[in-house]
Coordinates of C-alpha atoms in Angstrom, one line a residue:
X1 CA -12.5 -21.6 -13.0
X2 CA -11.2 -24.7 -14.6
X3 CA -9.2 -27.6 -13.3
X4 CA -7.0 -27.4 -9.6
X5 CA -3.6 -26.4 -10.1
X6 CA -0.2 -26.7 -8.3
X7 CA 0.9 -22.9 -8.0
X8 CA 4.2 -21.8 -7.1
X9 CA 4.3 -18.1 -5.5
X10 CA 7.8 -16.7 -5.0
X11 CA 7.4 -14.2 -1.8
X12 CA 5.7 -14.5 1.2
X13 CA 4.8 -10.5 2.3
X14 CA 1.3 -9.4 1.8
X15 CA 0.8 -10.0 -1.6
X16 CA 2.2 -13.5 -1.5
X17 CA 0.5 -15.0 1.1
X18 CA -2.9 -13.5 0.5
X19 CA -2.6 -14.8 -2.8
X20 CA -1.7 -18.5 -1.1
X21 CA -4.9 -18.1 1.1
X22 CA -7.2 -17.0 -1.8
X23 CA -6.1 -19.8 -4.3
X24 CA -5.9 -22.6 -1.5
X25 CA -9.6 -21.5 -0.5
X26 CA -10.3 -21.9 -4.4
X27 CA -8.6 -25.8 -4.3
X28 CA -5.8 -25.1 -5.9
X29 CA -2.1 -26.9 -4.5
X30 CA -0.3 -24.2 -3.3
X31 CA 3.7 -23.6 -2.3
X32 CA 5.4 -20.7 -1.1
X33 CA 8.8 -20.0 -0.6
X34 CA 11.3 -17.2 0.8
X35 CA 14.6 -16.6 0.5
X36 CA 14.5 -15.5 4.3
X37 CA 14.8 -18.0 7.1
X38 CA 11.6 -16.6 8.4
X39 CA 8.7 -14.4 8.0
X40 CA 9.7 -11.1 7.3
X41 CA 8.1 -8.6 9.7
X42 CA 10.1 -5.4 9.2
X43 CA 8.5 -2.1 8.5
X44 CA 6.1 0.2 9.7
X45 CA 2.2 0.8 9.6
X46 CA 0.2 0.4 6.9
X47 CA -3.2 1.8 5.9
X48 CA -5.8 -0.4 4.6
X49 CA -9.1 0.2 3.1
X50 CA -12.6 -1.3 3.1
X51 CA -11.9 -3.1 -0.4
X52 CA -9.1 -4.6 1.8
X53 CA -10.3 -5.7 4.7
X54 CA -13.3 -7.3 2.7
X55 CA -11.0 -9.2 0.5
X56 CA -8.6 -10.1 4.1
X57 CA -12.0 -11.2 5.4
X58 CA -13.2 -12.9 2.4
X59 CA -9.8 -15.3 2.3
X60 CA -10.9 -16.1 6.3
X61 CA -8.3 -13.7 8.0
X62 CA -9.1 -12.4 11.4
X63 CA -9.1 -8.9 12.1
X64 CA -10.5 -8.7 14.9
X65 CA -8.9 -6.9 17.2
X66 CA -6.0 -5.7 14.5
X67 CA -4.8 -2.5 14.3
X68 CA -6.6 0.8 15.0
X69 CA -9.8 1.6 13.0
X70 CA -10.0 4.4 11.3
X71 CA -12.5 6.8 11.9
X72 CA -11.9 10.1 10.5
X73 CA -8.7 11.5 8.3
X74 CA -8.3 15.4 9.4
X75 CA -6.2 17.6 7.2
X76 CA -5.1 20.5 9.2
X77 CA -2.4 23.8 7.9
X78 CA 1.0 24.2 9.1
X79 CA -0.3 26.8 11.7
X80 CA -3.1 23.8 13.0
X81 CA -6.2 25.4 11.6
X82 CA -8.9 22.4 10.3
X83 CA -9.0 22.2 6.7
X84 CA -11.5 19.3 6.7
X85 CA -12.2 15.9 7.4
X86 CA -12.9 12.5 5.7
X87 CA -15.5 10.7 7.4
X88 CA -14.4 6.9 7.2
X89 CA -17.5 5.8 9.1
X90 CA -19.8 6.5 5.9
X91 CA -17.3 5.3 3.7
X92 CA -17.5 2.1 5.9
X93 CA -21.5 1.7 5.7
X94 CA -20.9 2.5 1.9
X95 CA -18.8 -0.4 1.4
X96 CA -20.8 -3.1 3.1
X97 CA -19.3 -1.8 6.7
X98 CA -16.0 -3.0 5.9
X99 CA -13.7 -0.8 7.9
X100 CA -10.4 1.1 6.7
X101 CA -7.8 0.1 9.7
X102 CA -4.4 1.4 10.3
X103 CA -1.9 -1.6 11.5
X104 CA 1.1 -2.3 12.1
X105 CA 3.0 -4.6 9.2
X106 CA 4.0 -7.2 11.7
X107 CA 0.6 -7.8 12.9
X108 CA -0.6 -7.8 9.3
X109 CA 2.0 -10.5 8.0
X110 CA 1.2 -12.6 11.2
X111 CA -2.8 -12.6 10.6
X112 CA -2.3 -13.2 6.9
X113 CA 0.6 -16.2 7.5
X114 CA -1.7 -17.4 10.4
X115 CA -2.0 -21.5 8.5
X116 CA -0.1 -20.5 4.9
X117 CA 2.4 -23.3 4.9
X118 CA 5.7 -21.0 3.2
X119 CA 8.9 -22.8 2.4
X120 CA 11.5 -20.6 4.4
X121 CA 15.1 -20.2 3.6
X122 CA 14.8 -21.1 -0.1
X123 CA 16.3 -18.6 -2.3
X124 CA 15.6 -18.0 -5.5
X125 CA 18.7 -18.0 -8.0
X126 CA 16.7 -18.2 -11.5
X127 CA 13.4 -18.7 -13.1
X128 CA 11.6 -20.6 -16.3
X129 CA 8.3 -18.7 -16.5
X130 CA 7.7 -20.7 -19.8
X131 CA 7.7 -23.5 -17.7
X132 CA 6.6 -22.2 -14.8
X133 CA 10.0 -23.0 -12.9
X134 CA 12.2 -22.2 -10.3
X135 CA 15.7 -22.9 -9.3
X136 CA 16.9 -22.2 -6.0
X137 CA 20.5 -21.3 -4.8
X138 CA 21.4 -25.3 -4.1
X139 CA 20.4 -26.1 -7.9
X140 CA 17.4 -27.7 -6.9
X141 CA 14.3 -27.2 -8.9
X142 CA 10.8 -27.3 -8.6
X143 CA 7.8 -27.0 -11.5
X144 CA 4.0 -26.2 -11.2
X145 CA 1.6 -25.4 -13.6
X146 CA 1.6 -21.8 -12.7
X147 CA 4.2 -19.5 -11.4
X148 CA 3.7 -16.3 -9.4
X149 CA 6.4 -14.0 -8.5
X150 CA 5.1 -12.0 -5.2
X151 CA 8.9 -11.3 -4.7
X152 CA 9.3 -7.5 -4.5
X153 CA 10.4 -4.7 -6.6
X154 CA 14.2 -6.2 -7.4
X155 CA 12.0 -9.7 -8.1
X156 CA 13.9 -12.6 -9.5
X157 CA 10.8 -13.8 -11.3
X158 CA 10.5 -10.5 -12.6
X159 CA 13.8 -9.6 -14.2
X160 CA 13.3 -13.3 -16.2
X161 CA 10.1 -11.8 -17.5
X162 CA 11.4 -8.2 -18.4
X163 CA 15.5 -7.3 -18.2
X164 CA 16.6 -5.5 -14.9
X165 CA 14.7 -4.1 -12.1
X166 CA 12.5 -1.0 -13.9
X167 CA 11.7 1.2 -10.5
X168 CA 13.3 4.3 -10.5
X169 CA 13.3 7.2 -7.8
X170 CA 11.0 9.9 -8.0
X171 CA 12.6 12.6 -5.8
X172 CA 10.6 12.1 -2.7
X173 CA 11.4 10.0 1.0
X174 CA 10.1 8.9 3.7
X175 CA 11.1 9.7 7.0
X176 CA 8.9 7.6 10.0
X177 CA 9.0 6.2 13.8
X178 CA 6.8 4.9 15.9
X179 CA 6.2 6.4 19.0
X180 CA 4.4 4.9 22.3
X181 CA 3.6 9.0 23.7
X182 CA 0.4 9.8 24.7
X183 CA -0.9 12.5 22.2
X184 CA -4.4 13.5 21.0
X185 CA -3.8 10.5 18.2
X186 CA -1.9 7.5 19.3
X187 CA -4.5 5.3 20.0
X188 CA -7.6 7.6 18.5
X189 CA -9.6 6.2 15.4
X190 CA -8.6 10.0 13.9
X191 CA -5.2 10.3 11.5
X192 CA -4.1 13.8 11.0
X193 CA -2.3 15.1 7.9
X194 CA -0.5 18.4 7.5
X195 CA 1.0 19.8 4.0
X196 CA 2.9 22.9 2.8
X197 CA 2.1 22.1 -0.6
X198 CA 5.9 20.9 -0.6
X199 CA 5.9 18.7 2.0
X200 CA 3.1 16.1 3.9
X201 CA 3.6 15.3 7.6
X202 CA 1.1 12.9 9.0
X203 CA 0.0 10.5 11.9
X204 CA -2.0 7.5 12.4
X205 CA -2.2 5.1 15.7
X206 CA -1.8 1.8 14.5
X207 CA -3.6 0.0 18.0
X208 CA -2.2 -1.7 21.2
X209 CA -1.1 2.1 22.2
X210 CA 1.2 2.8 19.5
X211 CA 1.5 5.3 16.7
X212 CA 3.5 5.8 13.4
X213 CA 4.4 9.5 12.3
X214 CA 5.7 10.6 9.2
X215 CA 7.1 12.8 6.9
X216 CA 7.2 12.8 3.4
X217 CA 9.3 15.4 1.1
X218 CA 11.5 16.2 -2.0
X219 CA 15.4 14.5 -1.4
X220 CA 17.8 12.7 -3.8
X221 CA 21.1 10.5 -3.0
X222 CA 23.4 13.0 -1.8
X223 CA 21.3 15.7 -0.2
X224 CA 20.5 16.8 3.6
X225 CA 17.3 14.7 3.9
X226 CA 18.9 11.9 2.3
X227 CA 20.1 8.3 4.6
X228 CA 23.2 9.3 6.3
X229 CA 23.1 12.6 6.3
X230 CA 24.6 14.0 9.0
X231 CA 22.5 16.0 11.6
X232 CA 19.6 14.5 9.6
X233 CA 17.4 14.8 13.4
X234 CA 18.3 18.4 13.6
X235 CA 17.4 19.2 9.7
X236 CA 13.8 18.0 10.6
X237 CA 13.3 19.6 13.8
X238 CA 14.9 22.5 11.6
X239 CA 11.8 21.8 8.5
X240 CA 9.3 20.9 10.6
X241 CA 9.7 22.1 13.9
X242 CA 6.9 24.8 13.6
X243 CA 4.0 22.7 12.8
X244 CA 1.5 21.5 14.9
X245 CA 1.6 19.4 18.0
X246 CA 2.2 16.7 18.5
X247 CA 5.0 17.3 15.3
X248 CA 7.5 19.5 17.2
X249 CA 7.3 17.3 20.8
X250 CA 8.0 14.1 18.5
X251 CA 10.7 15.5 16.9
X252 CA 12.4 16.9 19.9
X253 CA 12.3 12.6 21.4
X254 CA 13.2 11.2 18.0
X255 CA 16.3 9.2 17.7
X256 CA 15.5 6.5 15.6
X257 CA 14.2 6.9 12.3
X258 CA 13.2 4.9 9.2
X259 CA 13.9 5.8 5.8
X260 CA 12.6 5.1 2.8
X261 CA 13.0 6.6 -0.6
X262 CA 9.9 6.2 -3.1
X263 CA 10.1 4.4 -6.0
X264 CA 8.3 4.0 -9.6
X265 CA 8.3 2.6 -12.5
X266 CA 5.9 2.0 -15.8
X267 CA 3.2 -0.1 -15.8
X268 CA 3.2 -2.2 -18.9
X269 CA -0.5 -3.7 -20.2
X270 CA 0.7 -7.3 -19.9
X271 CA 2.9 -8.1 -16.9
X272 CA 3.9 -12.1 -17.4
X273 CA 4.1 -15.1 -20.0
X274 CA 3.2 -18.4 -20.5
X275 CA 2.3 -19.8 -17.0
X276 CA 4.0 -17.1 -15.0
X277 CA 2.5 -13.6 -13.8
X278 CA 3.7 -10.9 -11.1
X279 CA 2.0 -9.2 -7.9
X280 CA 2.5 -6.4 -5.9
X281 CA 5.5 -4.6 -6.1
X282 CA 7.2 -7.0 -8.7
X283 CA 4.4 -6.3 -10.9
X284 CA 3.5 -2.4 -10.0
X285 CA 6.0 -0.5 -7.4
X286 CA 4.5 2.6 -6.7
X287 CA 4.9 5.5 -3.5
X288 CA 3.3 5.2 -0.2
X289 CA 1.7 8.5 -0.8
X290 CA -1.4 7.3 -1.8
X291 CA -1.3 4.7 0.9
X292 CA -2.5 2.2 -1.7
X293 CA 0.6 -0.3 -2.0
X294 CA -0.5 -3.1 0.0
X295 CA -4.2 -2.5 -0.8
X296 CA -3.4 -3.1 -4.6
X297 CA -1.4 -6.3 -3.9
X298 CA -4.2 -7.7 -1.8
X299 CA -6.6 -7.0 -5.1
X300 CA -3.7 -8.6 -7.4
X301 CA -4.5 -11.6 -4.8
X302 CA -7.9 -11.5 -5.1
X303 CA -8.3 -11.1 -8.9
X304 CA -6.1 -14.1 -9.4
X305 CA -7.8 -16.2 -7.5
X306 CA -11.4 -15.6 -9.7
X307 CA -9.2 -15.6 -12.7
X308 CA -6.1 -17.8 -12.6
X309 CA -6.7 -19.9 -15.8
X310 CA -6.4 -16.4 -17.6
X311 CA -3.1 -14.8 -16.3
X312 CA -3.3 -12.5 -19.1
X313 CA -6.7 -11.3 -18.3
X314 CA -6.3 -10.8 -14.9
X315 CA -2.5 -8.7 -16.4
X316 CA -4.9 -6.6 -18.6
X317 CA -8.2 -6.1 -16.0
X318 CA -5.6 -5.1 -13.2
X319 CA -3.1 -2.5 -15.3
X320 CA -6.6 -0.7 -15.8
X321 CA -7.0 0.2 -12.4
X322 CA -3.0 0.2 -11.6
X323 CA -1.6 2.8 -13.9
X324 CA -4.4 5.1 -12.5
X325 CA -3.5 4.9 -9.3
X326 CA 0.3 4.7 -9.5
X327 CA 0.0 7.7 -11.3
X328 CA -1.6 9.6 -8.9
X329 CA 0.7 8.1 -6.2
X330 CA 3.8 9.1 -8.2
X331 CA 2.6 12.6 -8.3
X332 CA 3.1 12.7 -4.6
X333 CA -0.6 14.9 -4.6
X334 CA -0.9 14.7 -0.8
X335 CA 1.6 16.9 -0.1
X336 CA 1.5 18.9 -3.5
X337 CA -2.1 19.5 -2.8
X338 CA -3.0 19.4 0.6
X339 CA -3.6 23.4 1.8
X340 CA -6.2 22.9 -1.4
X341 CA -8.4 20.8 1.0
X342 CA -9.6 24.5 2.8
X343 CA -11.5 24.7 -0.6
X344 CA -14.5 22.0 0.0
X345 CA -16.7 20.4 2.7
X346 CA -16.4 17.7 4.6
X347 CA -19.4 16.2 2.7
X348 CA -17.9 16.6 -0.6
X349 CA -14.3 15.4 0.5
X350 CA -15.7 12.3 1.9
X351 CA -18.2 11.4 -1.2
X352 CA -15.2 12.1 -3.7
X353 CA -13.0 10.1 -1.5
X354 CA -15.7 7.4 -1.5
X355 CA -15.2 7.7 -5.7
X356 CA -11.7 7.1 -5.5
X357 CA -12.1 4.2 -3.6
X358 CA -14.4 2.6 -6.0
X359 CA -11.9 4.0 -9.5
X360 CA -8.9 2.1 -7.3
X361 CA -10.6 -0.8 -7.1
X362 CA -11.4 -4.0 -8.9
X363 CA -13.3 -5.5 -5.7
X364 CA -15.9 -2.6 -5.3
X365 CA -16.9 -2.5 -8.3
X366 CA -17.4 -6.3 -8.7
X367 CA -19.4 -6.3 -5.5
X368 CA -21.7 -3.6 -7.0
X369 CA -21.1 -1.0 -4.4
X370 CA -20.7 1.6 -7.0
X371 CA -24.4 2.5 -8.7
X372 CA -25.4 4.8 -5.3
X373 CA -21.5 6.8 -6.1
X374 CA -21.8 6.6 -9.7
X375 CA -24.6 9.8 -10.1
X376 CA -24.2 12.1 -6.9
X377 CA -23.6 15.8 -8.3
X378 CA -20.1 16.7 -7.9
X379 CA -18.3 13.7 -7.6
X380 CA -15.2 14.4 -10.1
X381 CA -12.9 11.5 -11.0
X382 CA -9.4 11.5 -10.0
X383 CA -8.4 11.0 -13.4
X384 CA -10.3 13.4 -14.5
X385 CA -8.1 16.6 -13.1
X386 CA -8.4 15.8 -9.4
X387 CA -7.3 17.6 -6.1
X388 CA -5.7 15.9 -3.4
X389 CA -9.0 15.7 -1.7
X390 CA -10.2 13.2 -4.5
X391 CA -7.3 11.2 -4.3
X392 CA -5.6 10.8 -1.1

């Protein structure tokens, strides 16, 4: 890498400030701001994987203690027969026993922010990226020698670089709650997923005795699954009332729920200009289905901190791995695909698991984790015509 730089970074959520920890660790001058008057904290849980928690512990974040680790992911039918189960503890040992976890956004942000020096309360009204410049919402200005908009999917920095916001709805929400119940999975290492094949329902403890539960399915603006729909509790208990404990004692308890509507949008080869790039959901929105949001912004971190003198490089190494898996992750496969799981073992859902891991990212194969996954019979790329036990 060549000289130290004074970076800008517009955003401080994941990708943000593990970028600020990665490129302060590499020398570089670094200043984030946020337009909020402090760190945002909002949201759910949030699944992370061992590529992710080697690149969190890499930048000098401590996890121990965080979240929940994950042991096993069980796929189960609507009536609760096993369908089969990744084991995360060889997936672990694969990846140089960096753990997958399952924690709570708040308790990320925190561990990530823990020393980042952000700038709060500083909006940002408009953006030079040939310059790599920002003005905020006073008319003040600041300049650096490289600019990095970490701000989100409606991203100021963004819109400079490309026109309006290009995410789009792909016909599928989220509907999620946390709950502190005692059930077989609150605070188990074990998530559990369920699927129709038109809709996913799952669970994961995210530690400290709490646990997020979900459902995923098909809704647009105006429909009965859609935000303020009226009787929206009942509709659920309604859909999926007759699944599997602990599904219908949640829903009978649930009075406050979160929703959120999925989003894409096209990823383009190159994602900046001049001295300015994007991260995370500026650069590549994609579902939660895949549980791979945050996990692809902490790579974006990590690849721009070995590669920040060559923004377009970084742009063109990281679109080959994104496109793949927001594609996937668009498709909503989970739920499209999940009664398909009944069709292979254990042992071969967890070593094509393992292979997705690897395809989705940048950091495992870097780290040469991938020559003993690269040869084993039957391991079938996602790309390649997968099944939703390839790719979840």
């Amino acid at each position: 890498m060549g000289r130290n730089m004074r970076v800008l970074i517009v955003g401080a959520g994941v990708a943000g400030l593990t970028a600020a920890r990665g490129l302060t660790t590499a020398g570089h001058q670094v200043e984030v701001y946020e337009a909020a008057p402090q760190l945002r904290t909002e949201g759910g849980s949030i699944s992370i994987w061992p590529s992710s928690t080697g690149i969190l512990r890499g930048f000098g974040v401590d996890l121990d203690g965080a979240g929940r680790r994950l042991e096993a992911m069980e796929s189960r039918s609507v009536r609760g027969r096993g369908l089969a189960t990744i084991d995360l503890t060889a997936v672990e040992r694969r990846f140089g026993g960096n753990p997958s976890l399952h924690i709570a956004r708040r308790e990320l942000v925190e561990r990530i922010a823990d020393g980042v020096l952000v700038h709060y309360g500083h909006e940002v009204r408009a953006a030079d990226p040939d310059r790599a410049e920002i003005t905020f919402t006073d008319g003040t200005t600041v300049r650096g020698d490289v600019l990095i908009g970490a701000d989100g999917r409606k991203s100021v920095v963004g819109r400079t670089l490309r026109g309006e916001n290009p995410s789009k709805l792909n016909g599928w929400v989220t509907w999620q709650a946390f709950t502190t119940r005692p059930t077989e999975f609150t605070d188990s290492g074990r998530s559990m997923m369920v699927s129709d094949g038109r809709a996913l329902g799952s669970m994961a403890s995210a530690g400290h005795g709490r646990m997020l539960w979900w459902f995923d399915l098909r809704a647009k603006p105006g429909s009965p699954f859609w935000e303020g729909a009226p009787g929206l509790a009942d509709r659920l208990r309604e859909r999926f009332g007759h699944w599997p404990e602990p599904f219908p004692t949640l829903l009978q308890d649930a009075e406050t729920l979160t929703f959120y509507p999925h989003q894409i949008h096209r990823v383009p080869a190159v994602w900046g200009r001049g001295p300015t790039t994007l991260m995370g959901d500026a650069a590549h929105t994609m579902p939660p289905a895949m549980a791979m949001g945050s996990t692809q912004a902490l790579e974006d971190a990590w690849a721009l901190t070995r590669s920040l003198d060559d923004l377009r490089g970084y742009e063109r190494a990281r679109t080959k791995i994104v496109r793949r898996v927001a594609r996937a992750a668009g498709s909503e496969m989970p739920a499209r695909q999940g009664p398909l799981m009944a069709l292979f073992t254990d042992a071969f859902t967890t070593r094509n698991y393992m292979s997705w891991l690897r395809k989705s990212s940048g950091y495992l194969q870097q780290e040469g984790w991938a020559s003993a996954l690269q040869h084993r019979p039957g391991s079938t790329s996602p790309a390649n015509g997968s099944t939703w036990a390839e790719s979840q």
